[in-house]
Structure formats: structure tokens, C-alpha cells
Amino acid sequence: MGLLSKKDRKLILDPLADDNPITIQVLGICSALAITAQLKPSIVMAISVLFVMGVGNVVISLMRNIIPSKIRIIVQLIVVATLVIIVDQVLKAFAYELSKELSVFIGLIITNCIIMGRFEAFALGNGPWKSFLDGIGNAAGYGVILIIVGFFRELLGSGTLFGFKVLGDSVEKTGLYAIGYENNGFMVLPPMALIVVGIIIWVQRSRNKALIEEN
Amino acid sequence: MEHLELFFKSIFVDNMVFAYFLGMCSYLAVSKKVSTAVGLGAAVIFVLTVTVPLNWLLDQYILREGALTWLGDEFADYDLSFLSFILFIATIATMVQLVEIIVEKFSPSLYNSLGIFLPLIAVNCAILGGSLFMQSRDIATFDLALNYGFSSGIGWFLAIVAIAAIREKIRYSNVPAPLRGLGITFIITGLMAIGFMSFGGMLTGGDEETPSLDTNTENIGIEAQDENLNNTEKETAQVEVSELTQQ
């Protein structure tokens, strides 16, 4: 990798696992839970956040020396809101059904704590290229969790992936359903999102003891 | 009646935290102690009560399609709703700033207890979420918008105070090490959300849930009738038996 130095690679790879924005930094939980009942909206959400984070981090980083620190929150909000409006309009134009499904949660990317958190913690103090990598890395870390949660909730909850019946037909009793398998309807309900994320945290922290919190 | 229904619906059925996961970041970060949770919860109630009606006015008179008619007939075709994100968040950020200044001036003791939380609130999803839900659900009047802001604030307040109380106690329990802190909080919130789902049948009217509830009550009625039938059958049978024994 000639393009990325070792430090740059760390910026991208760290948030994917050991410094994950959702499970370790506890940022951006709201949208992560609400739209993960199926895989498709999860992926669209992940891509939207990737776009907003990457561009937003660069913009803020370019402006970091001229933003008065007293009004920086409002400046950040305006930058994010503009980017989110772009995402929203694009989705409305090219994927109207999906944008109806995501409803207010596209708008809520504005107050997604990951974005504000990374602006505050990183983009305000670093150059554009590094901020871009940091933005992409964190958004990817966020997306990975979203996709994992969406995958399990759709697979176990409705027996489909992207709407394809991967486990066979539950009405005609083919595939797994022929031997008595049943969908767990509970998985598509909101509370299970919380419990699935809880289990992901459990697995991650059992593998890496350094992440365990003090009581 | 409409007000009462919206009030209970926003607190229990459509609870910000348990049904829509709004404001989870601060919900998880500031719920270690009950006293701080009460402070943040109160601040959220306050800001929601102020911003939701304000954004309702903006939505009605500036943003939605045809809202600009009061400027003259030539403005009737404009639809500015794509600007709602930026306008709503600007209102919220300004209001939070303004509230902070006013509270600091007139009630320093309240400022000291809320002070640190107020800036946090500008980026709390529950606040923006409140305004966006108000818009997408077409809340009809100013009073209802005020009511919605206030009651969903109370719902959030209840949620954070409850989880803070549980987290204070859970410190004495033997939680598996990798689950400590964040993990167990997620799972407890999930269990609480399951509990709150049972409020779903509390209100009837104006929802998709209504027909299913109606059929349920009908079924119960039929069952009750069946039981009655069974009873009468038994009675007649008993009468027959007694007649037989007499013979």
C-alpha cells in the first residue's frame, strides 16, 4: 500500500473493530437500532452515513481555522444538514419506496452523534486528508455493525435476505421449513435490536479483554 | 379527549426511547446516576415543549406546500419542505442557545443544575426527532403540537430516570465481565422496551392496531357466548339427570 502510510491505515482500520463507534465509543446508536429490521435499509443507511461523514469531515477540516469556537456547533449542524438534504433528495429521486421506509431516520443523520463526535474530536484538529480517512473509517465501522444487526434480524425474523427467501418458503413448507423450522417474529420487533447489539458487544469484549469496563 | 389520547400515546405507546430509539446517545452516556438523569430529562422536556410548537409554526406557515399563500397568491405553488431539516435544526440550536442565556440570567440555580446538559441537547436526536415526527404525522393544531412536545419529553424523562435507577442498583450484581457497563445496559433497555410494548393495546382509535383489537374483543365475545351455550347445555343435562334419578 503505497498510497496509505501506516498511520493512515490505522485511521481507517481501528474504527472497524477495537475503536468501533457503536460498540466502544457509544455513538450513533439511535439510527443503528431503528432501521435494522431488514438488510436493505441498513445498507442504504450505512452508505448515506459514509457519504455524509466523508464529505462533512473534509469540509469541517478545511474550515477549522476560520470557525469561531463559540458558534462551532451551529456551523457543524449547518454543514451536516446541507449534506443530509442532498442525501434525502437523491433517495427521494431514485429510491422513493426506500426513502419512505427510512422516513425520519434519514433526517436524523443530522443529529447522529458519530458525525458530531468525529467533527469535534478529529476534524477540528487535523488536515483534510486525515479527516477524510477518519470519516470513512468511522462510517465503515458504523456500517459494519448496522449490516451485522440487519443480517441477523432479517434472516431470523423473516427468513429472507434482501427480500429473497433464502431459507425456503414458510407458507409452502419448503427448505428448512419442511423440517419444522419457524421464523422468530420477535426479531423484527424493536426491542430485539437492542438485545442483538448487546450480544455483539458481549462477543467483542469476550474476544478482547482489554475492552472490558470497570464496574 | 383528543389531547388526553395524544398525551398518553406519546408517553407510553410511542415512547421516544423504547419505540423509536431516539436520543439513545445521551440516554446511554448520562444514565449512570439518577440525579444527573433527572437534570437531563428535565432539560429535554423543556426544550421539546418549546421547539416542537415553534417548528410546527414554521412548517405550517413557511415550509409545506402552499404554506406561503399568506404572502400573496403568486406564492401558492411553492413547496419548501426540502428545507425542513436545516430550518428545524437551526431553530433547535438557536432555541437551546437562547434558553441557556435566559435561564442563566433569571434562575442561576436551575442553570447550575441544567447548565452542562443544555448544549448537549442541541444534538440529541430526540429533539429533532420530535419535530420530524410532528411534521410526518401531520399534527393538526398548535395545541396538539405543544401537547406532543411536552408528553414525548415526559416519555423520554421516564425512560432515562428508570434506566439510571436500574444502573445504580446493578452495580452490586455479578454481571459477566464482558457485558459490564454498556452491554448489560443495552439488554436491560431491550427488556424494558418489551415491557413497554404491552402498552400498545392501551389506546384504540386512529391506528392500524384498532381493527385487530376489535376482532379480539369480538372473539372474546364469541367465546363468552360459547361458554354460555355450554353452561345451558350442562344445565339441561343436569336437569335430565335429576329427572332420571327421580324416576
Short mmCIF file of C-alpha atoms in Angstrom, two decimals:
data_model
loop_
_atom_site.label_atom_id
_atom_site.label_comp_id
_atom_site.label_asym_id
_atom_site.label_seq_id
_atom_site.Cartn_x
_atom_site.Cartn_y
_atom_site.Cartn_z
CA MET A 1 0.00 0.00 0.00
CA GLY A 2 1.98 2.94 -1.25
CA LEU A 3 -0.98 5.27 -1.02
CA LEU A 4 -1.57 4.96 2.69
CA SER A 5 1.09 5.24 5.33
CA LYS A 6 0.91 3.02 8.39
CA LYS A 7 -0.69 5.81 10.44
CA ASP A 8 -3.32 6.44 7.77
CA ARG A 9 -4.20 2.78 7.62
CA LYS A 10 -4.65 2.79 11.37
CA LEU A 11 -7.14 5.65 11.00
CA ILE A 12 -9.29 3.53 8.74
CA LEU A 13 -8.91 0.13 10.35
CA ASP A 14 -9.16 1.00 14.05
CA PRO A 15 -12.83 2.04 13.99
CA LEU A 16 -13.75 -1.23 12.30
CA ALA A 17 -13.05 -3.25 15.41
CA ASP A 18 -11.25 -2.07 18.53
CA ASP A 19 -12.44 1.53 18.39
CA ASN A 20 -15.82 0.88 16.85
CA PRO A 21 -18.09 3.93 17.05
CA ILE A 22 -21.15 1.96 18.13
CA THR A 23 -19.88 -0.71 20.45
CA ILE A 24 -16.94 1.12 22.02
CA GLN A 25 -17.41 4.86 21.62
CA VAL A 26 -21.21 4.56 22.12
CA LEU A 27 -22.06 7.00 19.32
CA GLY A 28 -24.84 6.92 16.77
CA ILE A 29 -26.99 4.30 18.40
CA CYS A 30 -30.38 5.78 17.52
CA SER A 31 -30.39 5.13 13.81
CA ALA A 32 -28.43 1.92 14.20
CA LEU A 33 -31.31 0.34 16.04
CA ALA A 34 -34.36 1.77 14.38
CA ILE A 35 -33.80 0.78 10.76
CA THR A 36 -32.09 -2.59 11.06
CA ALA A 37 -35.14 -4.84 10.83
CA GLN A 38 -34.06 -5.59 7.25
CA LEU A 39 -30.77 -5.70 5.44
CA LYS A 40 -31.55 -3.30 2.60
CA PRO A 41 -32.37 -0.18 4.63
CA SER A 42 -29.36 -0.94 6.84
CA ILE A 43 -27.04 -0.86 3.83
CA VAL A 44 -28.62 2.30 2.41
CA MET A 45 -28.25 3.95 5.81
CA ALA A 46 -24.60 2.85 6.03
CA ILE A 47 -23.86 4.33 2.59
CA SER A 48 -25.64 7.59 3.43
CA VAL A 49 -23.65 7.98 6.61
CA LEU A 50 -20.44 7.11 4.73
CA PHE A 51 -21.11 9.95 2.29
CA VAL A 52 -22.07 12.49 4.94
CA MET A 53 -19.12 11.58 7.18
CA GLY A 54 -16.51 11.61 4.43
CA VAL A 55 -17.55 14.90 2.87
CA GLY A 56 -18.51 16.58 6.13
CA ASN A 57 -15.22 15.76 7.80
CA VAL A 58 -13.30 17.26 4.86
CA VAL A 59 -15.42 20.43 4.82
CA ILE A 60 -15.10 21.00 8.55
CA SER A 61 -11.40 20.27 8.44
CA LEU A 62 -10.91 22.84 5.65
CA MET A 63 -12.83 25.43 7.66
CA ARG A 64 -11.30 24.57 11.01
CA ASN A 65 -9.14 27.67 11.23
CA ILE A 66 -11.87 30.17 10.44
CA ILE A 67 -14.71 28.82 12.59
CA PRO A 68 -15.06 30.83 15.82
CA SER A 69 -15.15 28.24 18.59
CA LYS A 70 -18.25 29.78 20.20
CA ILE A 71 -20.54 29.06 17.28
CA ARG A 72 -18.86 25.91 16.01
CA ILE A 73 -21.81 23.67 16.92
CA ILE A 74 -24.16 25.66 14.72
CA VAL A 75 -21.66 25.71 11.86
CA GLN A 76 -21.25 21.95 12.12
CA LEU A 77 -25.00 21.43 12.20
CA ILE A 78 -25.48 23.54 9.08
CA VAL A 79 -22.80 21.61 7.18
CA VAL A 80 -24.32 18.25 8.14
CA ALA A 81 -27.86 19.43 7.45
CA THR A 82 -26.89 20.53 3.95
CA LEU A 83 -25.26 17.18 3.20
CA VAL A 84 -28.21 15.28 4.61
CA ILE A 85 -30.63 17.27 2.45
CA ILE A 86 -28.59 16.18 -0.58
CA VAL A 87 -28.81 12.53 0.51
CA ASP A 88 -32.53 12.85 1.19
CA GLN A 89 -33.26 14.40 -2.19
CA VAL A 90 -31.20 11.79 -4.02
CA LEU A 91 -33.02 8.97 -2.22
CA LYS A 92 -36.40 10.54 -2.95
CA ALA A 93 -35.50 10.79 -6.62
CA PHE A 94 -34.01 7.31 -7.15
CA ALA A 95 -35.39 5.09 -4.38
CA TYR A 96 -38.69 6.55 -3.30
CA GLU A 97 -40.05 3.44 -1.58
CA LEU A 98 -36.91 3.07 0.47
CA SER A 99 -36.89 6.72 1.48
CA LYS A 100 -40.50 6.32 2.70
CA GLU A 101 -39.39 3.32 4.73
CA LEU A 102 -36.49 5.17 6.33
CA SER A 103 -38.84 8.15 6.95
CA VAL A 104 -37.46 10.47 9.61
CA PHE A 105 -34.29 8.49 10.17
CA ILE A 106 -32.53 9.99 7.16
CA GLY A 107 -33.18 13.40 8.73
CA LEU A 108 -31.86 12.10 11.99
CA ILE A 109 -28.41 11.55 10.46
CA ILE A 110 -28.01 15.26 11.29
CA THR A 111 -28.07 14.56 14.98
CA ASN A 112 -26.24 11.25 14.64
CA CYS A 113 -23.70 11.56 17.40
CA ILE A 114 -20.98 9.82 15.33
CA ILE A 115 -20.86 12.74 12.94
CA MET A 116 -20.80 15.50 15.54
CA GLY A 117 -18.46 13.43 17.68
CA ARG A 118 -15.89 12.95 14.91
CA PHE A 119 -16.15 16.61 13.88
CA GLU A 120 -15.40 17.67 17.42
CA ALA A 121 -12.80 15.06 18.19
CA PHE A 122 -10.94 14.85 14.90
CA ALA A 123 -11.82 17.15 12.02
CA LEU A 124 -11.40 20.33 14.05
CA GLY A 125 -7.78 19.45 14.78
CA ASN A 126 -6.48 17.65 11.68
CA GLY A 127 -5.90 18.21 8.00
CA PRO A 128 -8.41 17.32 5.26
CA TRP A 129 -6.82 14.06 4.05
CA LYS A 130 -6.55 12.58 7.53
CA SER A 131 -10.05 13.78 8.39
CA PHE A 132 -11.37 12.15 5.25
CA LEU A 133 -9.79 8.82 6.21
CA ASP A 134 -11.09 9.14 9.76
CA GLY A 135 -14.57 9.88 8.48
CA ILE A 136 -14.56 6.93 6.10
CA GLY A 137 -13.17 4.62 8.76
CA ASN A 138 -15.73 5.54 11.38
CA ALA A 139 -18.61 5.42 8.96
CA ALA A 140 -17.43 1.97 7.85
CA GLY A 141 -17.25 0.80 11.46
CA TYR A 142 -20.78 2.05 11.94
CA GLY A 143 -21.91 0.37 8.72
CA VAL A 144 -20.39 -2.98 9.71
CA ILE A 145 -22.45 -3.12 12.91
CA LEU A 146 -25.57 -2.00 11.03
CA ILE A 147 -25.12 -4.73 8.45
CA ILE A 148 -24.45 -7.43 11.05
CA VAL A 149 -27.57 -6.48 13.03
CA GLY A 150 -29.67 -6.16 9.87
CA PHE A 151 -28.43 -9.53 8.59
CA PHE A 152 -29.38 -11.45 11.72
CA ARG A 153 -32.67 -9.67 12.26
CA GLU A 154 -33.87 -10.25 8.71
CA LEU A 155 -32.57 -13.82 8.50
CA LEU A 156 -34.01 -14.99 11.81
CA GLY A 157 -37.04 -12.73 11.80
CA SER A 158 -38.46 -13.24 8.33
CA GLY A 159 -36.19 -15.92 6.85
CA THR A 160 -35.14 -13.65 3.98
CA LEU A 161 -32.09 -11.66 2.88
CA PHE A 162 -32.70 -8.58 0.70
CA GLY A 163 -36.23 -9.98 0.35
CA PHE A 164 -35.03 -13.32 -1.14
CA LYS A 165 -36.34 -16.39 0.65
CA VAL A 166 -33.01 -17.99 1.50
CA LEU A 167 -34.43 -20.47 3.99
CA GLY A 168 -37.25 -21.72 1.78
CA ASP A 169 -40.90 -20.76 1.72
CA SER A 170 -42.65 -20.58 5.07
CA VAL A 171 -46.13 -20.97 3.59
CA GLU A 172 -45.43 -23.86 1.22
CA LYS A 173 -43.11 -25.54 3.73
CA THR A 174 -40.04 -25.93 1.56
CA GLY A 175 -36.37 -25.84 2.51
CA LEU A 176 -35.74 -25.54 6.25
CA TYR A 177 -39.43 -25.06 6.95
CA ALA A 178 -40.07 -28.62 5.73
CA ILE A 179 -38.31 -29.99 8.81
CA GLY A 180 -40.26 -27.81 11.24
CA TYR A 181 -38.24 -24.59 11.36
CA GLU A 182 -40.20 -21.47 12.32
CA ASN A 183 -39.42 -17.79 11.92
CA ASN A 184 -38.83 -15.90 15.14
CA GLY A 185 -41.23 -13.00 14.66
CA PHE A 186 -39.78 -11.36 17.72
CA MET A 187 -36.58 -10.49 15.85
CA VAL A 188 -38.30 -7.86 13.69
CA LEU A 189 -39.70 -6.01 16.71
CA PRO A 190 -37.73 -3.02 18.05
CA PRO A 191 -36.56 -4.47 21.41
CA MET A 192 -34.55 -7.23 19.73
CA ALA A 193 -32.32 -4.66 18.05
CA LEU A 194 -31.10 -3.60 21.47
CA ILE A 195 -30.52 -7.16 22.57
CA VAL A 196 -28.68 -8.07 19.35
CA VAL A 197 -26.34 -5.09 19.79
CA GLY A 198 -25.88 -6.12 23.41
CA ILE A 199 -24.84 -9.59 22.27
CA ILE A 200 -22.40 -8.14 19.68
CA ILE A 201 -20.80 -6.11 22.47
CA TRP A 202 -20.60 -9.25 24.59
CA VAL A 203 -18.89 -11.25 21.85
CA GLN A 204 -16.48 -8.43 21.02
CA ARG A 205 -15.45 -7.88 24.62
CA SER A 206 -15.03 -11.57 25.33
CA ARG A 207 -12.56 -11.73 22.46
CA ASN A 208 -10.65 -8.64 23.52
CA LYS A 209 -10.32 -8.50 27.29
CA ALA A 210 -8.75 -5.03 27.19
CA LEU A 211 -12.12 -3.53 26.32
CA ILE A 212 -13.90 -4.73 29.45
CA GLU A 213 -15.30 -1.87 31.54
CA GLU A 214 -14.69 -1.40 35.24
CA ASN A 215 -17.81 -1.85 37.29
CA MET B 1 -60.26 13.73 24.65
CA GLU B 2 -58.00 14.09 21.62
CA HIS B 3 -55.45 15.78 23.87
CA LEU B 4 -55.63 13.12 26.53
CA GLU B 5 -55.20 10.39 23.96
CA LEU B 6 -52.18 12.04 22.35
CA PHE B 7 -50.71 12.64 25.80
CA PHE B 8 -50.79 9.00 26.89
CA LYS B 9 -49.91 7.73 23.44
CA SER B 10 -46.73 9.82 23.26
CA ILE B 11 -45.64 8.84 26.75
CA PHE B 12 -46.27 5.10 26.68
CA VAL B 13 -47.13 3.71 23.26
CA ASP B 14 -44.82 5.84 21.08
CA ASN B 15 -42.17 6.29 23.74
CA MET B 16 -39.18 8.09 22.21
CA VAL B 17 -36.62 5.68 23.64
CA PHE B 18 -38.39 2.34 23.65
CA ALA B 19 -40.32 2.54 20.40
CA TYR B 20 -38.04 4.68 18.20
CA PHE B 21 -34.64 4.66 19.94
CA LEU B 22 -34.36 8.43 19.79
CA GLY B 23 -31.84 10.17 21.99
CA MET B 24 -30.04 6.91 22.75
CA CYS B 25 -26.59 8.50 22.83
CA SER B 26 -27.27 10.74 25.79
CA TYR B 27 -29.60 8.11 27.22
CA LEU B 28 -26.67 5.70 27.48
CA ALA B 29 -23.98 8.24 28.35
CA VAL B 30 -25.75 10.22 31.08
CA SER B 31 -27.65 7.47 32.87
CA LYS B 32 -25.07 6.44 35.46
CA LYS B 33 -26.66 8.46 38.28
CA VAL B 34 -30.32 9.27 38.94
CA SER B 35 -29.66 12.91 39.84
CA THR B 36 -27.93 13.75 36.56
CA ALA B 37 -30.53 11.74 34.66
CA VAL B 38 -33.29 13.85 36.23
CA GLY B 39 -31.44 17.03 35.19
CA LEU B 40 -31.04 15.95 31.59
CA GLY B 41 -34.58 14.61 31.43
CA ALA B 42 -36.00 17.91 32.67
CA ALA B 43 -33.94 19.82 30.12
CA VAL B 44 -35.25 17.57 27.33
CA ILE B 45 -38.89 18.10 28.41
CA PHE B 46 -38.28 21.84 28.45
CA VAL B 47 -36.60 22.08 25.05
CA LEU B 48 -39.08 19.73 23.35
CA THR B 49 -42.01 21.74 24.70
CA VAL B 50 -40.52 24.89 23.22
CA THR B 51 -39.17 23.63 19.89
CA VAL B 52 -41.98 21.35 18.66
CA PRO B 53 -44.67 24.10 18.61
CA LEU B 54 -42.16 26.55 17.11
CA ASN B 55 -41.28 24.16 14.33
CA TRP B 56 -44.99 23.47 13.87
CA LEU B 57 -45.49 27.17 13.12
CA LEU B 58 -42.55 27.13 10.71
CA ASP B 59 -43.94 24.07 8.99
CA GLN B 60 -47.44 25.48 8.66
CA TYR B 61 -46.57 28.98 7.50
CA ILE B 62 -43.32 28.58 5.57
CA LEU B 63 -42.37 25.04 4.65
CA ARG B 64 -45.23 22.88 3.46
CA GLU B 65 -46.72 23.02 0.00
CA GLY B 66 -48.96 26.06 -0.37
CA ALA B 67 -47.95 27.36 3.05
CA LEU B 68 -46.77 30.66 1.66
CA THR B 69 -50.23 31.71 0.43
CA TRP B 70 -50.43 34.31 3.18
CA LEU B 71 -47.77 36.27 1.27
CA GLY B 72 -49.99 36.51 -1.79
CA ASP B 73 -51.49 34.22 -4.41
CA GLU B 74 -48.37 34.07 -6.54
CA PHE B 75 -46.59 32.17 -3.75
CA ALA B 76 -49.21 29.42 -3.51
CA ASP B 77 -47.24 26.94 -5.64
CA TYR B 78 -44.05 26.92 -3.60
CA ASP B 79 -43.10 23.78 -1.71
CA LEU B 80 -40.13 24.39 0.56
CA SER B 81 -40.39 21.17 2.56
CA PHE B 82 -36.93 20.06 1.41
CA LEU B 83 -35.56 22.85 3.59
CA SER B 84 -37.17 21.48 6.74
CA PHE B 85 -34.07 19.71 8.09
CA ILE B 86 -31.91 22.77 8.01
CA LEU B 87 -34.62 25.09 9.34
CA PHE B 88 -35.62 22.74 12.15
CA ILE B 89 -32.08 22.19 13.32
CA ALA B 90 -31.36 25.92 13.14
CA THR B 91 -34.43 26.61 15.30
CA ILE B 92 -33.37 23.99 17.78
CA ALA B 93 -29.78 25.19 18.03
CA THR B 94 -30.88 28.80 18.42
CA MET B 95 -33.54 27.96 20.99
CA VAL B 96 -31.11 25.92 23.05
CA GLN B 97 -28.65 28.79 22.99
CA LEU B 98 -31.42 31.28 23.90
CA VAL B 99 -32.83 29.10 26.66
CA GLU B 100 -29.36 28.77 28.10
CA ILE B 101 -28.90 32.55 28.21
CA ILE B 102 -32.36 33.19 29.68
CA VAL B 103 -32.06 30.52 32.33
CA GLU B 104 -28.61 31.73 33.29
CA LYS B 105 -29.95 35.27 33.72
CA PHE B 106 -33.13 34.55 35.65
CA SER B 107 -32.54 31.34 37.55
CA PRO B 108 -28.88 30.65 38.30
CA SER B 109 -29.75 27.65 40.48
CA LEU B 110 -31.66 25.99 37.63
CA TYR B 111 -28.80 26.92 35.31
CA ASN B 112 -26.34 25.18 37.56
CA SER B 113 -28.35 22.01 37.53
CA LEU B 114 -29.26 22.06 33.81
CA GLY B 115 -26.33 24.10 32.55
CA ILE B 116 -23.96 21.40 31.42
CA PHE B 117 -26.73 19.46 29.69
CA LEU B 118 -28.21 22.22 27.61
CA PRO B 119 -25.51 22.32 24.90
CA LEU B 120 -25.68 18.51 24.72
CA ILE B 121 -29.35 18.76 23.89
CA ALA B 122 -28.89 20.57 20.57
CA VAL B 123 -27.53 17.32 19.14
CA ASN B 124 -29.94 14.99 20.91
CA CYS B 125 -31.86 13.02 18.29
CA ALA B 126 -34.98 13.07 20.45
CA ILE B 127 -35.37 16.81 19.93
CA LEU B 128 -35.01 16.80 16.14
CA GLY B 129 -36.95 13.54 16.04
CA GLY B 130 -39.83 15.19 17.87
CA SER B 131 -40.04 17.92 15.25
CA LEU B 132 -39.71 15.50 12.33
CA PHE B 133 -42.38 13.17 13.69
CA MET B 134 -44.61 16.19 14.26
CA GLN B 135 -44.17 17.01 10.57
CA SER B 136 -44.59 13.50 9.19
CA ARG B 137 -47.66 12.75 11.30
CA ASP B 138 -49.45 15.93 10.26
CA ILE B 139 -50.32 17.09 13.74
CA ALA B 140 -53.30 19.34 13.17
CA THR B 141 -53.31 22.22 15.61
CA PHE B 142 -50.87 24.31 17.63
CA ASP B 143 -52.27 22.98 20.91
CA LEU B 144 -51.72 19.40 19.83
CA ALA B 145 -48.15 20.19 18.79
CA LEU B 146 -47.49 21.73 22.22
CA ASN B 147 -49.04 18.70 23.86
CA TYR B 148 -46.98 16.32 21.68
CA GLY B 149 -43.71 18.08 22.52
CA PHE B 150 -44.43 18.07 26.23
CA SER B 151 -45.65 14.50 26.50
CA SER B 152 -42.93 12.92 24.41
CA GLY B 153 -40.47 14.82 26.61
CA ILE B 154 -42.07 13.20 29.65
CA GLY B 155 -41.76 9.80 27.99
CA TRP B 156 -38.03 10.36 27.49
CA PHE B 157 -37.68 11.61 31.06
CA LEU B 158 -39.33 8.47 32.45
CA ALA B 159 -37.09 6.24 30.35
CA ILE B 160 -33.81 7.82 31.42
CA VAL B 161 -34.75 8.02 35.11
CA ALA B 162 -35.81 4.37 35.08
CA ILE B 163 -32.59 3.13 33.45
CA ALA B 164 -30.47 5.30 35.76
CA ALA B 165 -32.16 3.79 38.80
CA ILE B 166 -31.56 0.29 37.48
CA ARG B 167 -27.92 1.02 36.66
CA GLU B 168 -27.32 2.34 40.18
CA LYS B 169 -28.52 -0.95 41.61
CA ILE B 170 -26.94 -3.26 39.06
CA ARG B 171 -23.50 -2.27 40.25
CA TYR B 172 -24.00 -4.73 43.12
CA SER B 173 -24.88 -7.62 40.84
CA ASN B 174 -22.49 -10.13 39.41
CA VAL B 175 -22.71 -9.35 35.71
CA PRO B 176 -20.46 -11.36 33.34
CA ALA B 177 -17.31 -9.26 32.81
CA PRO B 178 -17.64 -8.63 29.04
CA LEU B 179 -21.23 -7.47 29.49
CA ARG B 180 -20.45 -4.98 32.24
CA GLY B 181 -21.40 -1.38 31.62
CA LEU B 182 -22.61 -0.88 28.09
CA GLY B 183 -23.63 -4.43 27.18
CA ILE B 184 -25.95 -5.05 30.10
CA THR B 185 -27.47 -1.59 29.67
CA PHE B 186 -28.42 -2.46 26.11
CA ILE B 187 -30.02 -5.72 27.16
CA ILE B 188 -31.92 -4.13 30.06
CA THR B 189 -33.20 -1.42 27.72
CA GLY B 190 -34.35 -4.16 25.35
CA LEU B 191 -36.24 -5.88 28.17
CA MET B 192 -37.80 -2.57 29.21
CA ALA B 193 -38.84 -1.99 25.61
CA ILE B 194 -40.57 -5.38 25.60
CA GLY B 195 -42.41 -4.27 28.72
CA PHE B 196 -43.43 -1.01 27.13
CA MET B 197 -44.76 -2.88 24.08
CA SER B 198 -47.59 -4.11 26.27
CA PHE B 199 -48.91 -0.55 26.37
CA GLY B 200 -49.56 -0.93 22.64
CA GLY B 201 -53.10 -2.13 23.21
CA MET B 202 -53.90 0.60 25.72
CA LEU B 203 -55.41 3.06 23.28
CA THR B 204 -57.84 2.42 20.48
CA GLY B 205 -58.76 4.74 17.68
CA GLY B 206 -56.88 6.26 14.76
CA ASP B 207 -54.37 3.41 14.45
CA GLU B 208 -53.74 0.31 12.37
CA GLU B 209 -53.92 -1.65 15.57
CA THR B 210 -57.58 -0.83 16.03
CA PRO B 211 -59.10 -3.45 13.72
CA SER B 212 -57.09 -6.29 15.26
CA LEU B 213 -58.17 -5.16 18.72
CA ASP B 214 -61.79 -5.10 17.60
CA THR B 215 -61.57 -8.63 16.23
CA ASN B 216 -60.01 -9.70 19.53
CA THR B 217 -62.92 -8.34 21.52
CA GLU B 218 -65.31 -9.97 19.08
CA ASN B 219 -63.56 -13.28 19.52
CA ILE B 220 -63.76 -12.92 23.27
CA GLY B 221 -67.47 -12.17 22.93
CA ILE B 222 -67.99 -15.30 20.84
CA GLU B 223 -66.06 -17.40 23.32
CA ALA B 224 -68.17 -16.00 26.13
CA GLN B 225 -71.29 -16.89 24.20
CA ASP B 226 -69.91 -20.37 23.63
CA GLU B 227 -69.37 -20.72 27.34
CA ASN B 228 -72.93 -19.61 27.96
CA LEU B 229 -74.15 -22.21 25.49
CA ASN B 230 -72.05 -24.86 27.19
CA ASN B 231 -73.43 -23.84 30.54
CA THR B 232 -77.02 -24.07 29.35
CA GLU B 233 -76.26 -27.45 27.82
CA LYS B 234 -74.79 -28.63 31.12
CA GLU B 235 -77.80 -27.29 32.97
CA THR B 236 -80.20 -29.09 30.69
CA ALA B 237 -78.09 -32.23 31.05
CA GLN B 238 -78.17 -31.89 34.83
CA VAL B 239 -81.92 -31.38 34.73
CA GLU B 240 -82.25 -34.54 32.62
CA VAL B 241 -80.04 -36.46 35.03
CA SER B 242 -82.04 -35.30 38.02
CA GLU B 243 -85.24 -36.26 36.24
CA LEU B 244 -83.76 -39.69 35.53
CA THR B 245 -82.73 -40.17 39.15
CA GLN B 246 -86.21 -39.17 40.28
CA GLN B 247 -87.65 -41.80 38.02
#
